[in-house]
Amino acid sequence: MGKETEKHKEFIPVPDEYRLENEKQGTIESVHYQVPNLENGSRTKHANVYLPYGYDASDTNKKYNVFYLLHGGGEDENLLFGGPGQNRELKNILDHMIANGVIEPMIVVTPTFYGVKNNLKNDPARSHVENVDHPLPIVETEFFHDELVNDLIPFVETNYHTYAGTASKEELKASRGHRAFGGFSMGSVTTWYTYINCLDYFKYFVPLSGDCWALAQKAEGEKAKETAEYLAKVAKEAGYTPSDFYLFCATGKQDIAYPNMKPQMDAMKELTDTFIYSSNTKEGNFYFIECEGGVHTWHWVNQFIYDILPDLFKD
C-alpha cells in the first residue's frame, strides 16, 4: 500500500493568487494558417499562441518548448486564452508559474480540432484499427493529427523560436522531446489519437477527462484491457521504450469521464513493460491524477494542468 501511495500523483489545488494577474505577463497572439482541402484549394484556420513574459522575437538564440492544448466538444480555440490582450485563468496560472520559477518559459498553442480536412466518413485511413465498435469515425478528433503534423506544427515552429530548426519531418522528429500535446474531454480523445499516430513528433501527452476511443467509445469493461494492449502495441511497434514517452493523465472522481477513463488507466498499469506507473518521472512514464469532487469543467482541468506542467520537458 505504501509503495502504491508513493507512486500516485496527488492533486494539488491552484493557489488562489495564481488566478489573478501577475506583474510579469505573457502575451497572446492570434494566428492563421492554411490547411489544404482533400480535393483542391485550401482553407484558413485559427489558433491562439501564448508567448511567455520576456519572449523576444529578435532573439533567435533562445529556444522554447511547445505545449499544444485542445478544448472540449462544443468549445473552440478561443475558450482558454480568449485572444490578444485578455488574461483568462489559464494564462494567469502560466504567468505565475513561470514568474515563480515553477516551470521554464514555454509556448502554449490552442488550436481547434473542428474543420479538419479529412472530414469524410468511413475513410480508409481507419483500416489500421481492427474490431472497432463504432461504425463511423469520430471525424474531427480522429483525423486532427494529419493537420497537426503537416500544417500546424510546421507553421508554429517556423514562426516562433522553438527547437525545430526547420519544418522538415526529420527536424520535427528530432525535436520531439521539446513538444507536448494535451486536451480536455473530446480534446483528450484527440490526445489519444495523437499518441497513436504521432509518437515520432511528441514525447509528452496529457489526456484530461477522456479515454481512448480507438477501439470503442467508452473503453470500459473488457474493452479497457484491449485498449490498453493496443496502446502498448503502438509504442512497441514504433520502437519506443518507456523512457521515450510520457502519459500524464487526470480526471475528477465525479467527472462524467471517470467511469470510462478509470478502467483504461487500471489496465494500462498492468502492462509494466510499456507503461511504468509513477509520480516520479525518473522512475516511470505514466500517472493518473484522480481528484475528489472534480467534475467535467475547466475549473478542475486548469488545476490538473497546473499539477502536470512541472513534469513536462524535464529532460
PDB file of N, CA and C in Angstrom, residues 14-90:
ATOM      1  N   VAL A  14      -4.842  24.791  -7.348  1.00  0.00           N
ATOM      2  CA  VAL A  14      -4.152  26.012  -7.767  1.00  0.00           C
ATOM      3  C   VAL A  14      -4.232  27.050  -6.644  1.00  0.00           C
ATOM      4  N   PRO A  15      -3.125  27.665  -6.270  1.00  0.00           N
ATOM      5  CA  PRO A  15      -3.186  28.734  -5.256  1.00  0.00           C
ATOM      6  C   PRO A  15      -4.096  29.866  -5.735  1.00  0.00           C
ATOM      7  N   ASP A  16      -4.853  30.439  -4.832  1.00  0.00           N
ATOM      8  CA  ASP A  16      -5.806  31.492  -5.204  1.00  0.00           C
ATOM      9  C   ASP A  16      -5.135  32.647  -5.933  1.00  0.00           C
ATOM     10  N   GLU A  17      -3.932  33.004  -5.488  1.00  0.00           N
ATOM     11  CA  GLU A  17      -3.260  34.148  -6.118  1.00  0.00           C
ATOM     12  C   GLU A  17      -2.868  33.879  -7.568  1.00  0.00           C
ATOM     13  N   TYR A  18      -2.768  32.596  -7.930  1.00  0.00           N
ATOM     14  CA  TYR A  18      -2.400  32.257  -9.311  1.00  0.00           C
ATOM     15  C   TYR A  18      -3.545  32.530 -10.292  1.00  0.00           C
ATOM     16  N   ARG A  19      -4.737  32.734  -9.771  1.00  0.00           N
ATOM     17  CA  ARG A  19      -5.870  33.046 -10.638  1.00  0.00           C
ATOM     18  C   ARG A  19      -5.924  34.539 -10.984  1.00  0.00           C
ATOM     19  N   LEU A  20      -5.123  35.328 -10.289  1.00  0.00           N
ATOM     20  CA  LEU A  20      -5.076  36.775 -10.511  1.00  0.00           C
ATOM     21  C   LEU A  20      -3.953  37.118 -11.479  1.00  0.00           C
ATOM     22  N   GLU A  21      -3.986  38.326 -12.011  1.00  0.00           N
ATOM     23  CA  GLU A  21      -2.954  38.746 -12.957  1.00  0.00           C
ATOM     24  C   GLU A  21      -1.603  38.897 -12.268  1.00  0.00           C
ATOM     25  N   ASN A  22      -0.557  38.511 -12.981  1.00  0.00           N
ATOM     26  CA  ASN A  22       0.810  38.641 -12.494  1.00  0.00           C
ATOM     27  C   ASN A  22       1.454  39.874 -13.125  1.00  0.00           C
ATOM     28  N   GLU A  23       2.407  40.457 -12.435  1.00  0.00           N
ATOM     29  CA  GLU A  23       3.087  41.635 -12.992  1.00  0.00           C
ATOM     30  C   GLU A  23       3.838  41.287 -14.270  1.00  0.00           C
ATOM     31  N   LYS A  24       4.414  40.097 -14.302  1.00  0.00           N
ATOM     32  CA  LYS A  24       5.171  39.667 -15.488  1.00  0.00           C
ATOM     33  C   LYS A  24       4.253  38.817 -16.365  1.00  0.00           C
ATOM     34  N   GLN A  25       3.578  39.497 -17.283  1.00  0.00           N
ATOM     35  CA  GLN A  25       2.557  38.827 -18.091  1.00  0.00           C
ATOM     36  C   GLN A  25       3.099  38.394 -19.446  1.00  0.00           C
ATOM     37  N   GLY A  26       2.702  37.195 -19.827  1.00  0.00           N
ATOM     38  CA  GLY A  26       2.943  36.760 -21.192  1.00  0.00           C
ATOM     39  C   GLY A  26       1.951  37.431 -22.118  1.00  0.00           C
ATOM     40  N   THR A  27       2.048  37.129 -23.389  1.00  0.00           N
ATOM     41  CA  THR A  27       1.144  37.726 -24.367  1.00  0.00           C
ATOM     42  C   THR A  27       0.451  36.636 -25.182  1.00  0.00           C
ATOM     43  N   ILE A  28      -0.713  36.986 -25.711  1.00  0.00           N
ATOM     44  CA  ILE A  28      -1.457  36.082 -26.583  1.00  0.00           C
ATOM     45  C   ILE A  28      -1.447  36.639 -27.995  1.00  0.00           C
ATOM     46  N   GLU A  29      -1.045  35.797 -28.932  1.00  0.00           N
ATOM     47  CA  GLU A  29      -1.095  36.191 -30.341  1.00  0.00           C
ATOM     48  C   GLU A  29      -2.132  35.337 -31.066  1.00  0.00           C
ATOM     49  N   SER A  30      -2.856  35.966 -31.974  1.00  0.00           N
ATOM     50  CA  SER A  30      -3.832  35.285 -32.808  1.00  0.00           C
ATOM     51  C   SER A  30      -3.172  34.977 -34.153  1.00  0.00           C
ATOM     52  N   VAL A  31      -3.176  33.704 -34.551  1.00  0.00           N
ATOM     53  CA  VAL A  31      -2.506  33.325 -35.795  1.00  0.00           C
ATOM     54  C   VAL A  31      -3.468  32.585 -36.712  1.00  0.00           C
ATOM     55  N   HIS A  32      -3.167  32.636 -37.998  1.00  0.00           N
ATOM     56  CA  HIS A  32      -3.945  31.928 -39.008  1.00  0.00           C
ATOM     57  C   HIS A  32      -2.993  31.116 -39.873  1.00  0.00           C
ATOM     58  N   TYR A  33      -3.402  29.905 -40.199  1.00  0.00           N
ATOM     59  CA  TYR A  33      -2.566  29.042 -41.029  1.00  0.00           C
ATOM     60  C   TYR A  33      -3.439  28.323 -42.051  1.00  0.00           C
ATOM     61  N   GLN A  34      -2.813  27.868 -43.114  1.00  0.00           N
ATOM     62  CA  GLN A  34      -3.537  27.241 -44.209  1.00  0.00           C
ATOM     63  C   GLN A  34      -3.563  25.718 -44.065  1.00  0.00           C
ATOM     64  N   VAL A  35      -4.726  25.153 -44.354  1.00  0.00           N
ATOM     65  CA  VAL A  35      -4.898  23.701 -44.350  1.00  0.00           C
ATOM     66  C   VAL A  35      -5.477  23.302 -45.706  1.00  0.00           C
ATOM     67  N   PRO A  36      -4.797  22.437 -46.458  1.00  0.00           N
ATOM     68  CA  PRO A  36      -5.332  22.045 -47.772  1.00  0.00           C
ATOM     69  C   PRO A  36      -6.594  21.213 -47.641  1.00  0.00           C
ATOM     70  N   ASN A  37      -7.516  21.380 -48.594  1.00  0.00           N
ATOM     71  CA  ASN A  37      -8.700  20.546 -48.650  1.00  0.00           C
ATOM     72  C   ASN A  37      -8.336  19.206 -49.273  1.00  0.00           C
ATOM     73  N   LEU A  38      -9.236  18.238 -49.165  1.00  0.00           N
ATOM     74  CA  LEU A  38      -8.951  16.917 -49.717  1.00  0.00           C
ATOM     75  C   LEU A  38      -8.826  16.943 -51.241  1.00  0.00           C
ATOM     76  N   GLU A  39      -9.699  17.660 -51.909  1.00  0.00           N
ATOM     77  CA  GLU A  39      -9.710  17.625 -53.366  1.00  0.00           C
ATOM     78  C   GLU A  39      -8.825  18.708 -53.964  1.00  0.00           C
ATOM     79  N   ASN A  40      -9.076  19.965 -53.613  1.00  0.00           N
ATOM     80  CA  ASN A  40      -8.227  21.045 -54.126  1.00  0.00           C
ATOM     81  C   ASN A  40      -8.460  22.292 -53.290  1.00  0.00           C
ATOM     82  N   GLY A  41      -7.563  23.256 -53.438  1.00  0.00           N
ATOM     83  CA  GLY A  41      -7.688  24.500 -52.699  1.00  0.00           C
ATOM     84  C   GLY A  41      -7.287  24.328 -51.244  1.00  0.00           C
ATOM     85  N   SER A  42      -7.598  25.332 -50.432  1.00  0.00           N
ATOM     86  CA  SER A  42      -7.241  25.284 -49.017  1.00  0.00           C
ATOM     87  C   SER A  42      -8.221  26.122 -48.217  1.00  0.00           C
ATOM     88  N   ARG A  43      -8.133  25.986 -46.902  1.00  0.00           N
ATOM     89  CA  ARG A  43      -8.950  26.796 -46.005  1.00  0.00           C
ATOM     90  C   ARG A  43      -8.038  27.396 -44.948  1.00  0.00           C
ATOM     91  N   THR A  44      -8.498  28.468 -44.336  1.00  0.00           N
ATOM     92  CA  THR A  44      -7.724  29.131 -43.289  1.00  0.00           C
ATOM     93  C   THR A  44      -8.269  28.734 -41.930  1.00  0.00           C
ATOM     94  N   LYS A  45      -7.358  28.347 -41.031  1.00  0.00           N
ATOM     95  CA  LYS A  45      -7.751  28.015 -39.671  1.00  0.00           C
ATOM     96  C   LYS A  45      -7.052  28.952 -38.695  1.00  0.00           C
ATOM     97  N   HIS A  46      -7.622  29.030 -37.496  1.00  0.00           N
ATOM     98  CA  HIS A  46      -7.174  29.999 -36.497  1.00  0.00           C
ATOM     99  C   HIS A  46      -6.724  29.289 -35.226  1.00  0.00           C
ATOM    100  N   ALA A  47      -5.725  29.846 -34.569  1.00  0.00           N
ATOM    101  CA  ALA A  47      -5.276  29.344 -33.271  1.00  0.00           C
ATOM    102  C   ALA A  47      -4.779  30.530 -32.451  1.00  0.00           C
ATOM    103  N   ASN A  48      -4.665  30.329 -31.140  1.00  0.00           N
ATOM    104  CA  ASN A  48      -4.057  31.330 -30.266  1.00  0.00           C
ATOM    105  C   ASN A  48      -2.739  30.790 -29.731  1.00  0.00           C
ATOM    106  N   VAL A  49      -1.769  31.681 -29.570  1.00  0.00           N
ATOM    107  CA  VAL A  49      -0.442  31.291 -29.126  1.00  0.00           C
ATOM    108  C   VAL A  49      -0.051  32.112 -27.900  1.00  0.00           C
ATOM    109  N   TYR A  50       0.232  31.421 -26.807  1.00  0.00           N
ATOM    110  CA  TYR A  50       0.728  32.073 -25.593  1.00  0.00           C
ATOM    111  C   TYR A  50       2.249  32.159 -25.675  1.00  0.00           C
ATOM    112  N   LEU A  51       2.764  33.378 -25.554  1.00  0.00           N
ATOM    113  CA  LEU A  51       4.203  33.613 -25.510  1.00  0.00           C
ATOM    114  C   LEU A  51       4.564  34.087 -24.107  1.00  0.00           C
ATOM    115  N   PRO A  52       5.537  33.461 -23.466  1.00  0.00           N
ATOM    116  CA  PRO A  52       5.853  33.804 -22.078  1.00  0.00           C
ATOM    117  C   PRO A  52       6.466  35.194 -21.946  1.00  0.00           C
ATOM    118  N   TYR A  53       6.377  35.737 -20.749  1.00  0.00           N
ATOM    119  CA  TYR A  53       6.991  37.022 -20.443  1.00  0.00           C
ATOM    120  C   TYR A  53       8.474  36.971 -20.824  1.00  0.00           C
ATOM    121  N   GLY A  54       8.923  38.000 -21.526  1.00  0.00           N
ATOM    122  CA  GLY A  54      10.323  38.061 -21.929  1.00  0.00           C
ATOM    123  C   GLY A  54      10.605  37.485 -23.301  1.00  0.00           C
ATOM    124  N   TYR A  55       9.586  36.893 -23.943  1.00  0.00           N
ATOM    125  CA  TYR A  55       9.801  36.358 -25.290  1.00  0.00           C
ATOM    126  C   TYR A  55      10.198  37.497 -26.217  1.00  0.00           C
ATOM    127  N   ASP A  56      11.309  37.313 -26.903  1.00  0.00           N
ATOM    128  CA  ASP A  56      11.849  38.347 -27.788  1.00  0.00           C
ATOM    129  C   ASP A  56      11.960  37.772 -29.197  1.00  0.00           C
ATOM    130  N   ALA A  57      11.149  38.284 -30.112  1.00  0.00           N
ATOM    131  CA  ALA A  57      11.144  37.772 -31.480  1.00  0.00           C
ATOM    132  C   ALA A  57      12.481  37.935 -32.172  1.00  0.00           C
ATOM    133  N   SER A  58      13.285  38.883 -31.707  1.00  0.00           N
ATOM    134  CA  SER A  58      14.585  39.126 -32.346  1.00  0.00           C
ATOM    135  C   SER A  58      15.702  38.249 -31.780  1.00  0.00           C
ATOM    136  N   ASP A  59      15.442  37.578 -30.677  1.00  0.00           N
ATOM    137  CA  ASP A  59      16.457  36.733 -30.042  1.00  0.00           C
ATOM    138  C   ASP A  59      16.326  35.308 -30.562  1.00  0.00           C
ATOM    139  N   THR A  60      17.095  34.971 -31.567  1.00  0.00           N
ATOM    140  CA  THR A  60      17.000  33.659 -32.193  1.00  0.00           C
ATOM    141  C   THR A  60      17.790  32.585 -31.433  1.00  0.00           C
ATOM    142  N   ASN A  61      18.535  32.991 -30.429  1.00  0.00           N
ATOM    143  CA  ASN A  61      19.327  32.028 -29.665  1.00  0.00           C
ATOM    144  C   ASN A  61      18.500  31.299 -28.602  1.00  0.00           C
ATOM    145  N   LYS A  62      17.485  31.973 -28.069  1.00  0.00           N
ATOM    146  CA  LYS A  62      16.636  31.388 -27.028  1.00  0.00           C
ATOM    147  C   LYS A  62      15.576  30.491 -27.665  1.00  0.00           C
ATOM    148  N   LYS A  63      15.511  29.237 -27.232  1.00  0.00           N
ATOM    149  CA  LYS A  63      14.544  28.280 -27.771  1.00  0.00           C
ATOM    150  C   LYS A  63      13.503  27.935 -26.713  1.00  0.00           C
ATOM    151  N   TYR A  64      12.293  27.603 -27.159  1.00  0.00           N
ATOM    152  CA  TYR A  64      11.189  27.320 -26.242  1.00  0.00           C
ATOM    153  C   TYR A  64      10.529  25.978 -26.552  1.00  0.00           C
ATOM    154  N   ASN A  65      10.157  25.258 -25.491  1.00  0.00           N
ATOM    155  CA  ASN A  65       9.323  24.084 -25.631  1.00  0.00           C
ATOM    156  C   ASN A  65       7.906  24.512 -26.005  1.00  0.00           C
ATOM    157  N   VAL A  66       7.146  23.605 -26.619  1.00  0.00           N
ATOM    158  CA  VAL A  66       5.796  23.942 -27.082  1.00  0.00           C
ATOM    159  C   VAL A  66       4.791  22.914 -26.573  1.00  0.00           C
ATOM    160  N   PHE A  67       3.706  23.424 -25.982  1.00  0.00           N
ATOM    161  CA  PHE A  67       2.598  22.597 -25.500  1.00  0.00           C
ATOM    162  C   PHE A  67       1.367  22.921 -26.333  1.00  0.00           C
ATOM    163  N   TYR A  68       0.888  21.956 -27.105  1.00  0.00           N
ATOM    164  CA  TYR A  68      -0.324  22.106 -27.902  1.00  0.00           C
ATOM    165  C   TYR A  68      -1.495  21.602 -27.054  1.00  0.00           C
ATOM    166  N   LEU A  69      -2.504  22.447 -26.853  1.00  0.00           N
ATOM    167  CA  LEU A  69      -3.583  22.144 -25.906  1.00  0.00           C
ATOM    168  C   LEU A  69      -4.950  22.353 -26.547  1.00  0.00           C
ATOM    169  N   LEU A  70      -5.785  21.311 -26.510  1.00  0.00           N
ATOM    170  CA  LEU A  70      -7.085  21.336 -27.170  1.00  0.00           C
ATOM    171  C   LEU A  70      -8.255  21.510 -26.214  1.00  0.00           C
ATOM    172  N   HIS A  71      -9.278  22.194 -26.694  1.00  0.00           N
ATOM    173  CA  HIS A  71     -10.549  22.382 -25.996  1.00  0.00           C
ATOM    174  C   HIS A  71     -11.385  21.113 -26.053  1.00  0.00           C
ATOM    175  N   GLY A  72     -12.579  21.163 -25.478  1.00  0.00           N
ATOM    176  CA  GLY A  72     -13.504  20.037 -25.494  1.00  0.00           C
ATOM    177  C   GLY A  72     -14.571  20.193 -26.564  1.00  0.00           C
ATOM    178  N   GLY A  73     -15.481  19.231 -26.612  1.00  0.00           N
ATOM    179  CA  GLY A  73     -16.555  19.262 -27.595  1.00  0.00           C
ATOM    180  C   GLY A  73     -17.474  20.458 -27.409  1.00  0.00           C
ATOM    181  N   GLY A  74     -17.842  21.091 -28.515  1.00  0.00           N
ATOM    182  CA  GLY A  74     -18.712  22.256 -28.466  1.00  0.00           C
ATOM    183  C   GLY A  74     -18.012  23.543 -28.094  1.00  0.00           C
ATOM    184  N   GLU A  75     -16.706  23.470 -27.829  1.00  0.00           N
ATOM    185  CA  GLU A  75     -15.915  24.660 -27.495  1.00  0.00           C
ATOM    186  C   GLU A  75     -15.067  25.047 -28.706  1.00  0.00           C
ATOM    187  N   ASP A  76     -14.243  26.078 -28.551  1.00  0.00           N
ATOM    188  CA  ASP A  76     -13.393  26.460 -29.673  1.00  0.00           C
ATOM    189  C   ASP A  76     -12.027  26.920 -29.187  1.00  0.00           C
ATOM    190  N   GLU A  77     -11.194  27.323 -30.133  1.00  0.00           N
ATOM    191  CA  GLU A  77      -9.810  27.668 -29.830  1.00  0.00           C
ATOM    192  C   GLU A  77      -9.666  28.937 -29.001  1.00  0.00           C
ATOM    193  N   ASN A  78     -10.734  29.716 -28.874  1.00  0.00           N
ATOM    194  CA  ASN A  78     -10.679  30.954 -28.088  1.00  0.00           C
ATOM    195  C   ASN A  78     -11.041  30.755 -26.614  1.00  0.00           C
ATOM    196  N   LEU A  79     -11.517  29.574 -26.264  1.00  0.00           N
ATOM    197  CA  LEU A  79     -12.022  29.365 -24.915  1.00  0.00           C
ATOM    198  C   LEU A  79     -10.963  29.605 -23.841  1.00  0.00           C
ATOM    199  N   LEU A  80      -9.759  29.088 -24.029  1.00  0.00           N
ATOM    200  CA  LEU A  80      -8.760  29.111 -22.969  1.00  0.00           C
ATOM    201  C   LEU A  80      -8.073  30.454 -22.797  1.00  0.00           C
ATOM    202  N   PHE A  81      -7.679  31.064 -23.898  1.00  0.00           N
ATOM    203  CA  PHE A  81      -6.935  32.324 -23.803  1.00  0.00           C
ATOM    204  C   PHE A  81      -7.738  33.535 -24.260  1.00  0.00           C
ATOM    205  N   GLY A  82      -8.865  33.310 -24.898  1.00  0.00           N
ATOM    206  CA  GLY A  82      -9.659  34.423 -25.389  1.00  0.00           C
ATOM    207  C   GLY A  82      -9.050  35.018 -26.641  1.00  0.00           C
ATOM    208  N   GLY A  83      -7.974  35.732 -26.461  1.00  0.00           N
ATOM    209  CA  GLY A  83      -7.297  36.360 -27.580  1.00  0.00           C
ATOM    210  C   GLY A  83      -6.330  37.417 -27.083  1.00  0.00           C
ATOM    211  N   PRO A  84      -5.698  38.152 -27.980  1.00  0.00           N
ATOM    212  CA  PRO A  84      -4.732  39.181 -27.587  1.00  0.00           C
ATOM    213  C   PRO A  84      -5.316  40.170 -26.584  1.00  0.00           C
ATOM    214  N   GLY A  85      -4.552  40.471 -25.546  1.00  0.00           N
ATOM    215  CA  GLY A  85      -4.960  41.445 -24.544  1.00  0.00           C
ATOM    216  C   GLY A  85      -5.792  40.886 -23.416  1.00  0.00           C
ATOM    217  N   GLN A  86      -6.180  39.627 -23.494  1.00  0.00           N
ATOM    218  CA  GLN A  86      -7.011  39.038 -22.437  1.00  0.00           C
ATOM    219  C   GLN A  86      -6.148  38.268 -21.435  1.00  0.00           C
ATOM    220  N   ASN A  87      -6.647  38.163 -20.217  1.00  0.00           N
ATOM    221  CA  ASN A  87      -5.945  37.459 -19.149  1.00  0.00           C
ATOM    222  C   ASN A  87      -6.901  36.485 -18.460  1.00  0.00           C
ATOM    223  N   ARG A  88      -7.200  35.415 -19.139  1.00  0.00           N
ATOM    224  CA  ARG A  88      -8.073  34.402 -18.564  1.00  0.00           C
ATOM    225  C   ARG A  88      -7.291  33.517 -17.594  1.00  0.00           C
ATOM    226  N   GLU A  89      -8.014  32.646 -16.896  1.00  0.00           N
ATOM    227  CA  GLU A  89      -7.423  31.919 -15.771  1.00  0.00           C
ATOM    228  C   GLU A  89      -6.167  31.136 -16.135  1.00  0.00           C
ATOM    229  N   LEU A  90      -6.200  30.364 -17.225  1.00  0.00           N
ATOM    230  CA  LEU A  90      -5.033  29.558 -17.557  1.00  0.00           C
ATOM    231  C   LEU A  90      -3.821  30.425 -17.867  1.00  0.00           C
TER     232      LEU A  90
END
